[in-house]
PDB file of C-alpha atoms in Angstrom:
ATOM      1  CA  MET A   1      77.706  69.747 100.196  1.00 58.00           C
ATOM      2  CA  GLY A   2      77.275  66.449 102.095  1.00 65.00           C
ATOM      3  CA  GLU A   3      74.689  64.525 104.009  1.00 89.00           C
ATOM      4  CA  LEU A   4      71.605  66.998 104.277  1.00 93.00           C
ATOM      5  CA  ILE A   5      70.162  66.977 108.036  1.00 97.00           C
ATOM      6  CA  PHE A   6      66.931  69.173 106.712  1.00 98.00           C
ATOM      7  CA  GLU A   7      65.927  69.165 103.757  1.00 98.00           C
ATOM      8  CA  ALA A   8      62.801  71.815 102.065  1.00 98.00           C
ATOM      9  CA  ARG A   9      61.709  71.806  98.264  1.00 97.00           C
ATOM     10  CA  GLY A  10      58.322  74.005  97.804  1.00 97.00           C
ATOM     11  CA  ALA A  11      57.389  74.111 101.201  1.00 98.00           C
ATOM     12  CA  VAL A  12      54.127  75.686 101.330  1.00 98.00           C
ATOM     13  CA  PHE A  13      51.873  76.171 104.993  1.00 98.00           C
ATOM     14  CA  ARG A  14      48.937  78.391 106.162  1.00 97.00           C
ATOM     15  CA  TYR A  15      47.406  78.544 109.108  1.00 96.00           C
ATOM     16  CA  ARG A  16      43.686  77.413 109.062  1.00 94.00           C
ATOM     17  CA  GLY A  17      41.792  80.297 108.848  1.00 94.00           C
ATOM     18  CA  ALA A  18      44.467  82.359 107.508  1.00 94.00           C
ATOM     19  CA  SER A  19      44.132  84.733 104.430  1.00 93.00           C
ATOM     20  CA  ALA A  20      47.698  84.146 103.271  1.00 95.00           C
ATOM     21  CA  ASP A  21      50.848  81.516 103.535  1.00 97.00           C
ATOM     22  CA  ALA A  22      52.961  81.148 106.424  1.00 97.00           C
ATOM     23  CA  VAL A  23      55.661  79.660 104.713  1.00 97.00           C
ATOM     24  CA  ALA A  24      55.400  80.341 101.100  1.00 96.00           C
ATOM     25  CA  GLY A  25      57.216  78.139  98.881  1.00 95.00           C
ATOM     26  CA  ALA A  26      60.498  77.897 100.700  1.00 96.00           C
ATOM     27  CA  ASP A  27      64.174  76.140  99.568  1.00 97.00           C
ATOM     28  CA  LEU A  28      66.689  74.909 101.587  1.00 97.00           C
ATOM     29  CA  ALA A  29      69.010  72.457 103.197  1.00 97.00           C
ATOM     30  CA  ILE A  30      70.961  72.209 106.177  1.00 97.00           C
ATOM     31  CA  PRO A  31      73.946  69.986 105.757  1.00 96.00           C
ATOM     32  CA  ARG A  32      75.060  67.991 108.600  1.00 95.00           C
ATOM     33  CA  ARG A  33      77.873  69.663 110.772  1.00 95.00           C
ATOM     34  CA  ALA A  34      76.932  73.250 109.865  1.00 96.00           C
ATOM     35  CA  LEU A  35      75.787  76.207 112.112  1.00 97.00           C
ATOM     36  CA  VAL A  36      73.070  78.017 110.438  1.00 97.00           C
ATOM     37  CA  GLY A  37      71.138  80.764 111.148  1.00 97.00           C
ATOM     38  CA  ILE A  38      67.780  81.528 110.315  1.00 97.00           C
ATOM     39  CA  VAL A  39      66.759  85.370 110.397  1.00 97.00           C
ATOM     40  CA  GLY A  40      64.187  87.262 109.191  1.00 96.00           C
ATOM     41  CA  PRO A  41      61.384  90.206 110.094  1.00 95.00           C
ATOM     42  CA  ASN A  42      58.407  89.758 112.547  1.00 92.00           C
ATOM     43  CA  GLY A  43      56.252  87.493 110.551  1.00 92.00           C
ATOM     44  CA  SER A  44      58.890  86.485 108.284  1.00 95.00           C
ATOM     45  CA  GLY A  45      57.965  82.435 109.041  1.00 95.00           C
ATOM     46  CA  LYS A  46      60.557  81.956 111.337  1.00 95.00           C
ATOM     47  CA  THR A  47      58.153  80.184 113.637  1.00 93.00           C
ATOM     48  CA  PRO A  48      56.220  78.146 111.550  1.00 96.00           C
ATOM     49  CA  LEU A  49      59.469  77.100 109.237  1.00 97.00           C
ATOM     50  CA  PRO A  50      61.412  74.572 112.166  1.00 95.00           C
ATOM     51  CA  ARG A  51      58.296  73.513 113.187  1.00 96.00           C
ATOM     52  CA  LEU A  52      57.670  71.946 109.240  1.00 98.00           C
ATOM     53  CA  LEU A  53      61.533  70.806 109.740  1.00 97.00           C
ATOM     54  CA  LEU A  54      60.655  69.327 112.419  1.00 97.00           C
ATOM     55  CA  GLY A  55      57.872  67.672 111.382  1.00 97.00           C
ATOM     56  CA  THR A  56      55.648  69.130 114.273  1.00 96.00           C
ATOM     57  CA  LEU A  57      52.988  71.321 110.992  1.00 97.00           C
ATOM     58  CA  ARG A  58      52.380  68.961 108.006  1.00 97.00           C
ATOM     59  CA  PRO A  59      53.128  70.872 104.679  1.00 97.00           C
ATOM     60  CA  THR A  60      50.557  72.344 102.790  1.00 96.00           C
ATOM     61  CA  ALA A  61      52.244  71.573  99.937  1.00 97.00           C
ATOM     62  CA  GLY A  62      55.884  70.572  98.624  1.00 97.00           C
ATOM     63  CA  VAL A  63      58.329  68.306 100.586  1.00 97.00           C
ATOM     64  CA  VAL A  64      60.179  68.706 103.909  1.00 98.00           C
ATOM     65  CA  ARG A  65      62.687  65.827 105.008  1.00 98.00           C
ATOM     66  CA  ALA A  66      64.870  65.454 108.334  1.00 98.00           C
ATOM     67  CA  PHE A  67      67.351  62.637 107.950  1.00 97.00           C
ATOM     68  CA  GLY A  68      66.055  61.803 104.462  1.00 96.00           C
ATOM     69  CA  ARG A  69      63.029  61.329 105.545  1.00 97.00           C
ATOM     70  CA  PRO A  70      59.576  62.911 104.841  1.00 97.00           C
ATOM     71  CA  ALA A  71      59.334  65.015 108.321  1.00 97.00           C
ATOM     72  CA  VAL A  72      56.010  64.304 109.496  1.00 97.00           C
ATOM     73  CA  GLU A  73      56.895  60.371 109.230  1.00 97.00           C
ATOM     74  CA  TRP A  74      59.122  60.756 111.999  1.00 97.00           C
ATOM     75  CA  ARG A  75      58.025  59.487 115.855  1.00 95.00           C
ATOM     76  CA  ARG A  76      58.196  62.042 118.478  1.00 94.00           C
ATOM     77  CA  ARG A  77      60.615  59.962 120.382  1.00 93.00           C
ATOM     78  CA  ASP A  78      62.499  58.488 117.835  1.00 95.00           C
ATOM     79  CA  LEU A  79      63.572  62.076 116.102  1.00 96.00           C
ATOM     80  CA  ALA A  80      64.677  63.131 119.951  1.00 95.00           C
ATOM     81  CA  ARG A  81      66.881  61.176 120.059  1.00 94.00           C
ATOM     82  CA  ARG A  82      68.956  62.829 116.978  1.00 96.00           C
ATOM     83  CA  VAL A  83      67.389  66.515 117.433  1.00 97.00           C
ATOM     84  CA  ALA A  84      67.275  68.745 120.809  1.00 96.00           C
ATOM     85  CA  VAL A  85      64.844  72.004 120.853  1.00 95.00           C
ATOM     86  CA  VAL A  86      64.886  74.839 122.577  1.00 92.00           C
ATOM     87  CA  ALA A  87      61.586  76.633 121.887  1.00 87.00           C
ATOM     88  CA  GLN A  88      60.891  80.222 121.809  1.00 77.00           C
ATOM     89  CA  ARG A  89      58.250  80.214 124.639  1.00 74.00           C
ATOM     90  CA  GLU A  90      58.462  77.543 127.551  1.00 78.00           C
ATOM     91  CA  GLU A  91      56.608  78.185 130.813  1.00 76.00           C
ATOM     92  CA  PRO A  92      57.197  75.610 134.490  1.00 74.00           C
ATOM     93  CA  THR A  93      54.557  74.202 134.400  1.00 79.00           C
ATOM     94  CA  PHE A  94      55.329  71.671 137.549  1.00 84.00           C
ATOM     95  CA  PRO A  95      57.609  72.254 140.729  1.00 90.00           C
ATOM     96  CA  LEU A  96      60.868  70.389 139.439  1.00 94.00           C
ATOM     97  CA  ARG A  97      64.160  71.109 140.658  1.00 97.00           C
ATOM     98  CA  VAL A  98      66.784  72.304 138.069  1.00 97.00           C
ATOM     99  CA  ARG A  99      68.719  68.714 137.674  1.00 97.00           C
ATOM    100  CA  ASP A 100      65.198  67.073 137.574  1.00 96.00           C
ATOM    101  CA  ALA A 101      64.366  69.710 135.014  1.00 96.00           C
ATOM    102  CA  VAL A 102      67.708  68.587 133.265  1.00 97.00           C
ATOM    103  CA  ARG A 103      66.616  64.714 133.398  1.00 96.00           C
ATOM    104  CA  LEU A 104      63.778  65.263 131.383  1.00 94.00           C
ATOM    105  CA  GLY A 105      66.370  65.813 128.162  1.00 95.00           C
ATOM    106  CA  ARG A 106      67.406  61.979 128.738  1.00 95.00           C
ATOM    107  CA  TYR A 107      63.377  60.578 128.698  1.00 92.00           C
ATOM    108  CA  PRO A 108      64.317  59.666 124.600  1.00 92.00           C
ATOM    109  CA  HIS A 109      66.729  57.366 126.048  1.00 91.00           C
ATOM    110  CA  VAL A 110      64.936  55.491 128.978  1.00 89.00           C
ATOM    111  CA  GLY A 111      61.853  54.100 129.770  1.00 72.00           C
ATOM    112  CA  ARG A 112      59.715  51.336 130.592  1.00 70.00           C
ATOM    113  CA  TYR A 113      62.392  48.356 129.594  1.00 71.00           C
ATOM    114  CA  ARG A 114      65.709  51.023 130.602  1.00 75.00           C
ATOM    115  CA  PRO A 115      65.664  52.902 133.461  1.00 80.00           C
ATOM    116  CA  PHE A 116      67.598  55.948 134.105  1.00 86.00           C
ATOM    117  CA  ALA A 117      71.705  54.963 134.596  1.00 92.00           C
ATOM    118  CA  ALA A 118      74.770  56.160 135.656  1.00 94.00           C
ATOM    119  CA  ALA A 119      75.416  57.241 131.986  1.00 94.00           C
ATOM    120  CA  ASP A 120      72.785  59.146 131.948  1.00 95.00           C
ATOM    121  CA  GLU A 121      72.835  60.680 135.139  1.00 96.00           C
ATOM    122  CA  ALA A 122      76.933  61.897 133.688  1.00 97.00           C
ATOM    123  CA  ALA A 123      75.127  62.999 130.408  1.00 96.00           C
ATOM    124  CA  VAL A 124      72.688  65.749 132.835  1.00 97.00           C
ATOM    125  CA  GLN A 125      75.802  66.479 134.917  1.00 97.00           C
ATOM    126  CA  ARG A 126      77.913  67.470 131.849  1.00 95.00           C
ATOM    127  CA  ALA A 127      74.863  68.989 130.812  1.00 94.00           C
ATOM    128  CA  LEU A 128      74.944  71.418 133.875  1.00 95.00           C
ATOM    129  CA  GLU A 129      78.232  71.974 133.145  1.00 94.00           C
ATOM    130  CA  ARG A 130      78.195  73.549 129.667  1.00 89.00           C
ATOM    131  CA  ALA A 131      75.008  75.617 130.187  1.00 88.00           C
ATOM    132  CA  ASP A 132      77.119  77.262 133.293  1.00 88.00           C
ATOM    133  CA  ALA A 133      73.649  75.906 135.394  1.00 92.00           C
ATOM    134  CA  VAL A 134      75.450  73.658 137.998  1.00 96.00           C
ATOM    135  CA  ASP A 135      75.456  76.484 140.970  1.00 95.00           C
ATOM    136  CA  PHE A 136      71.746  76.345 140.734  1.00 95.00           C
ATOM    137  CA  GLY A 137      71.152  72.819 140.124  1.00 95.00           C
ATOM    138  CA  ASP A 138      69.401  71.971 143.117  1.00 96.00           C
ATOM    139  CA  ARG A 139      66.596  75.304 143.289  1.00 97.00           C
ATOM    140  CA  TRP A 140      63.661  75.380 142.140  1.00 96.00           C
ATOM    141  CA  ILE A 141      62.709  76.284 138.559  1.00 94.00           C
ATOM    142  CA  GLN A 142      59.922  78.381 139.585  1.00 92.00           C
ATOM    143  CA  ALA A 143      62.789  80.604 141.754  1.00 93.00           C
ATOM    144  CA  LEU A 144      64.777  80.808 139.109  1.00 91.00           C
ATOM    145  CA  SER A 145      65.274  84.391 136.620  1.00 86.00           C
ATOM    146  CA  GLY A 146      64.279  84.034 132.929  1.00 81.00           C
ATOM    147  CA  GLY A 147      68.154  83.899 131.963  1.00 82.00           C
ATOM    148  CA  GLU A 148      68.887  81.011 134.388  1.00 87.00           C
ATOM    149  CA  TRP A 149      65.636  79.166 133.396  1.00 88.00           C
ATOM    150  CA  GLN A 150      66.887  79.357 129.715  1.00 85.00           C
ATOM    151  CA  ARG A 151      70.473  78.274 130.738  1.00 88.00           C
ATOM    152  CA  VAL A 152      68.356  75.036 132.204  1.00 92.00           C
ATOM    153  CA  ARG A 153      66.366  74.463 129.171  1.00 91.00           C
ATOM    154  CA  ILE A 154      69.548  75.029 126.818  1.00 89.00           C
ATOM    155  CA  ALA A 155      71.113  72.092 129.633  1.00 93.00           C
ATOM    156  CA  ARG A 156      68.202  69.555 129.064  1.00 96.00           C
ATOM    157  CA  ALA A 157      68.657  69.644 125.227  1.00 95.00           C
ATOM    158  CA  LEU A 158      72.621  69.375 125.761  1.00 93.00           C
ATOM    159  CA  ALA A 159      71.521  66.361 127.768  1.00 96.00           C
ATOM    160  CA  GLN A 160      69.446  64.478 124.963  1.00 96.00           C
ATOM    161  CA  GLU A 161      73.536  64.004 123.944  1.00 95.00           C
ATOM    162  CA  PRO A 162      72.032  65.060 120.350  1.00 95.00           C
ATOM    163  CA  GLU A 163      73.198  65.091 116.577  1.00 95.00           C
ATOM    164  CA  VAL A 164      71.000  68.512 116.078  1.00 97.00           C
ATOM    165  CA  MET A 165      70.414  71.731 118.431  1.00 95.00           C
ATOM    166  CA  VAL A 166      67.234  73.633 117.354  1.00 96.00           C
ATOM    167  CA  LEU A 167      67.723  77.020 119.004  1.00 94.00           C
ATOM    168  CA  ASP A 168      64.729  79.224 118.807  1.00 92.00           C
ATOM    169  CA  GLU A 169      65.838  82.729 120.184  1.00 86.00           C
ATOM    170  CA  ALA A 170      67.686  80.913 122.651  1.00 80.00           C
ATOM    171  CA  THR A 171      69.550  83.926 123.664  1.00 80.00           C
ATOM    172  CA  ALA A 172      66.525  85.734 124.820  1.00 74.00           C
ATOM    173  CA  ASN A 173      66.124  86.516 128.558  1.00 72.00           C
ATOM    174  CA  LEU A 174      70.331  85.811 128.491  1.00 79.00           C
ATOM    175  CA  ASP A 175      72.527  88.491 129.644  1.00 85.00           C
ATOM    176  CA  LEU A 176      75.896  89.410 127.363  1.00 88.00           C
ATOM    177  CA  ARG A 177      78.042  86.692 128.940  1.00 86.00           C
ATOM    178  CA  HIS A 178      75.766  84.270 128.876  1.00 83.00           C
ATOM    179  CA  GLU A 179      74.241  85.052 125.465  1.00 85.00           C
ATOM    180  CA  MET A 180      77.770  84.708 124.182  1.00 88.00           C
ATOM    181  CA  GLU A 181      78.879  81.463 126.365  1.00 86.00           C
ATOM    182  CA  THR A 182      75.500  79.716 124.864  1.00 85.00           C
ATOM    183  CA  LEU A 183      76.597  80.904 121.107  1.00 89.00           C
ATOM    184  CA  GLU A 184      80.194  79.970 121.832  1.00 90.00           C
ATOM    185  CA  LEU A 185      78.860  76.502 122.965  1.00 87.00           C
ATOM    186  CA  VAL A 186      76.733  75.700 120.034  1.00 89.00           C
ATOM    187  CA  THR A 187      79.655  77.011 117.854  1.00 91.00           C
ATOM    188  CA  ASP A 188      82.086  74.937 119.450  1.00 89.00           C
ATOM    189  CA  LEU A 189      79.704  71.615 119.584  1.00 87.00           C
ATOM    190  CA  VAL A 190      79.719  71.700 115.994  1.00 90.00           C
ATOM    191  CA  ARG A 191      83.175  72.590 115.338  1.00 91.00           C
ATOM    192  CA  SER A 192      84.505  69.562 117.259  1.00 87.00           C
ATOM    193  CA  GLU A 193      82.012  67.083 118.498  1.00 84.00           C
ATOM    194  CA  GLY A 194      80.137  67.384 114.956  1.00 88.00           C
ATOM    195  CA  LEU A 195      76.815  68.844 116.330  1.00 92.00           C
ATOM    196  CA  THR A 196      74.446  70.796 113.918  1.00 96.00           C
ATOM    197  CA  GLY A 197      73.415  74.203 114.840  1.00 96.00           C
ATOM    198  CA  VAL A 198      70.360  75.575 113.512  1.00 97.00           C
ATOM    199  CA  LEU A 199      69.944  78.670 115.090  1.00 96.00           C
ATOM    200  CA  VAL A 200      66.663  80.860 114.753  1.00 96.00           C
ATOM    201  CA  THR A 201      66.856  84.270 115.544  1.00 92.00           C
ATOM    202  CA  HIS A 202      66.357  87.869 115.180  1.00 88.00           C
ATOM    203  CA  HIS A 203      69.552  88.953 116.230  1.00 90.00           C
ATOM    204  CA  VAL A 204      71.045  89.415 112.725  1.00 94.00           C
ATOM    205  CA  ASN A 205      74.738  91.010 113.852  1.00 95.00           C
ATOM    206  CA  LEU A 206      75.476  88.230 116.552  1.00 93.00           C
ATOM    207  CA  VAL A 207      74.391  85.463 114.439  1.00 95.00           C
ATOM    208  CA  THR A 208      76.409  86.541 111.799  1.00 96.00           C
ATOM    209  CA  ARG A 209      79.341  85.949 114.157  1.00 95.00           C
ATOM    210  CA  PHE A 210      79.558  82.022 114.378  1.00 95.00           C
ATOM    211  CA  ALA A 211      77.184  80.669 111.913  1.00 96.00           C
ATOM    212  CA  ASP A 212      78.501  79.607 108.671  1.00 96.00           C
ATOM    213  CA  ALA A 213      75.680  79.941 106.499  1.00 97.00           C
ATOM    214  CA  LEU A 214      72.268  82.678 106.381  1.00 97.00           C
ATOM    215  CA  ILE A 215      68.575  81.679 105.628  1.00 98.00           C
ATOM    216  CA  VAL A 216      66.765  84.898 104.967  1.00 97.00           C
ATOM    217  CA  LEU A 217      63.428  84.519 105.406  1.00 97.00           C
ATOM    218  CA  ASP A 218      60.645  87.851 104.067  1.00 97.00           C
ATOM    219  CA  HIS A 219      56.844  86.585 103.901  1.00 95.00           C
ATOM    220  CA  GLY A 220      57.282  83.014 104.118  1.00 95.00           C
ATOM    221  CA  ARG A 221      59.384  83.160 101.130  1.00 96.00           C
ATOM    222  CA  VAL A 222      63.219  82.153 101.872  1.00 97.00           C
ATOM    223  CA  VAL A 223      64.596  85.212 100.112  1.00 97.00           C
ATOM    224  CA  ALA A 224      68.726  84.683 100.501  1.00 97.00           C
ATOM    225  CA  SER A 225      70.514  81.864 101.484  1.00 97.00           C
ATOM    226  CA  GLY A 226      74.260  81.315 101.694  1.00 96.00           C
ATOM    227  CA  THR A 227      77.769  82.729 103.558  1.00 96.00           C
ATOM    228  CA  PRO A 228      77.049  85.630 105.673  1.00 96.00           C
ATOM    229  CA  GLU A 229      79.653  87.714 103.212  1.00 95.00           C
ATOM    230  CA  ALA A 230      77.326  86.647  99.802  1.00 95.00           C
ATOM    231  CA  VAL A 231      73.876  86.904 101.937  1.00 95.00           C
ATOM    232  CA  LEU A 232      74.006  90.170 104.138  1.00 95.00           C
ATOM    233  CA  ARG A 233      74.221  92.850 101.240  1.00 96.00           C
ATOM    234  CA  ARG A 234      72.547  95.883 101.157  1.00 96.00           C
ATOM    235  CA  ASP A 235      69.649  95.441  98.877  1.00 96.00           C
ATOM    236  CA  VAL A 236      68.541  92.197 101.065  1.00 97.00           C
ATOM    237  CA  VAL A 237      68.953  93.858 104.189  1.00 97.00           C
ATOM    238  CA  GLU A 238      66.957  96.964 103.139  1.00 97.00           C
ATOM    239  CA  ARG A 239      64.227  94.833 100.880  1.00 97.00           C
ATOM    240  CA  VAL A 240      63.332  92.345 103.865  1.00 96.00           C
ATOM    241  CA  PHE A 241      63.763  94.828 106.872  1.00 96.00           C
ATOM    242  CA  ALA A 242      62.462  97.534 105.375  1.00 95.00           C
ATOM    243  CA  TRP A 243      64.463 100.519 106.782  1.00 95.00           C
ATOM    244  CA  PRO A 244      67.591 101.693 105.842  1.00 95.00           C
ATOM    245  CA  VAL A 245      70.931 100.193 106.193  1.00 96.00           C
ATOM    246  CA  ASP A 246      74.752 100.819 106.259  1.00 96.00           C
ATOM    247  CA  ILE A 247      77.061  97.104 106.099  1.00 97.00           C
ATOM    248  CA  VAL A 248      80.070  97.160 107.332  1.00 97.00           C
ATOM    249  CA  ARG A 249      82.920  94.653 108.275  1.00 95.00           C
ATOM    250  CA  TRP A 250      83.952  93.984 112.087  1.00 93.00           C
ATOM    251  CA  GLN A 251      86.902  91.793 112.364  1.00 91.00           C
ATOM    252  CA  GLY A 252      86.385  90.486 108.808  1.00 91.00           C
ATOM    253  CA  VAL A 253      82.549  89.573 109.549  1.00 94.00           C
ATOM    254  CA  PRO A 254      79.825  91.948 107.838  1.00 96.00           C
ATOM    255  CA  GLN A 255      77.750  93.661 110.371  1.00 97.00           C
ATOM    256  CA  VAL A 256      74.340  95.442 109.502  1.00 97.00           C
ATOM    257  CA  VAL A 257      74.547  99.174 110.889  1.00 96.00           C
ATOM    258  CA  PRO A 258      70.601 100.589 110.978  1.00 95.00           C
ATOM    259  CA  VAL A 259      70.649 104.215 109.563  1.00 94.00           C
ATOM    260  CA  VAL A 260      68.601 106.562 110.880  1.00 89.00           C
ATOM    261  CA  ARG A 261      66.174 108.226 108.363  1.00 80.00           C
ATOM    262  CA  SER A 262      66.916 111.463 108.640  1.00 73.00           C
ATOM    263  CA  GLY A 263      70.267 111.129 107.849  1.00 54.00           C
ATOM    264  CA  ARG A 264      72.005 111.815 110.949  1.00 56.00           C
ATOM    265  CA  ARG A 265      74.645 110.148 112.130  1.00 54.00           C
ATOM    266  CA  ASP A 266      75.819 108.988 116.115  1.00 53.00           C
ATOM    267  CA  GLU A 267      79.006 110.369 116.265  1.00 47.00           C
ATOM    268  CA  ARG A 268      79.376 109.164 119.999  1.00 45.00           C
ATOM    269  CA  GLY A 269      81.573 106.399 118.506  1.00 46.00           C
ATOM    270  CA  SER A 270      84.187 108.509 116.644  1.00 43.00           C
ATOM    271  CA  GLY A 271      86.662 107.011 118.777  1.00 41.00           C
ATOM    272  CA  ASP A 272      85.612 102.795 118.008  1.00 46.00           C
ATOM    273  CA  GLU A 273      87.962 100.948 115.608  1.00 48.00           C
ATOM    274  CA  PRO A 274      86.617 102.249 111.985  1.00 48.00           C
ATOM    275  CA  GLY A 275      84.583  99.412 110.038  1.00 57.00           C
ATOM    276  CA  GLU A 276      85.019  98.984 106.574  1.00 60.00           C
ATOM    277  CA  ARG A 277      81.978 100.187 104.619  1.00 60.00           C
ATOM    278  CA  GLU A 278      80.049  99.059 102.060  1.00 58.00           C
ATOM    279  CA  GLY A 279      78.799 101.899  99.820  1.00 54.00           C
ATOM    280  CA  ARG A 280      75.341 103.271  99.382  1.00 55.00           C
ATOM    281  CA  GLY A 281      75.648 104.053  95.867  1.00 49.00           C
TER     282      GLY A 281
END
């Protein structure tokens, strides 16, 4: 499998006062230079698991490592030089222009003894270009749409020049074009520059088109992991999402089609390219 970026063995986490574990004995391994999707229904553990991997939550039991060290032992600044995170929720707090917001991504690399330099400005410019945010680089972030703000956050992460990007619902609020461009960008960074990508999402079909591997969560447990072809089986998807589905192949990639429980089928797609369907037995 090669060098591991993140690893969890029997990881358990329970929020204070909760009656059940949010992460319940999770085992997983994310290797370097892979693009891995973490999927599951609401309440499956998609929020606390990445926080365990990043060391912002301490496991109640088990072991969680980042770059071979216990994740909680990393100094935040040191880890931020290697891992960039686009969190699920973040509201602008202070009035900043877009370019200044992206400059914050250079914070792990600068400081009291190493002021902002030409190389940092170049990294900011590259990040703005990659995230398609140059055109509004001088606008105030409070004046941005939800999709534009998301692209600024992605640009800020790119400005860190990380080895790893963790994106939690990173395509939320993006239109179709920028949703696809974001995933194509992360995929390109993994393929051409050796980045490791972790995509936490509820868009199962979308992430399946890009990911090398999927980790499927249910009630805090890893119930399946491996290639999309190995993981996206009808029995697994129906059990985890509690809904009947068909699995079809579109351009060689498995895709999940929710089934209307009454047994009806939407006939409007009769002119579409047929997909190979996994039988329902």
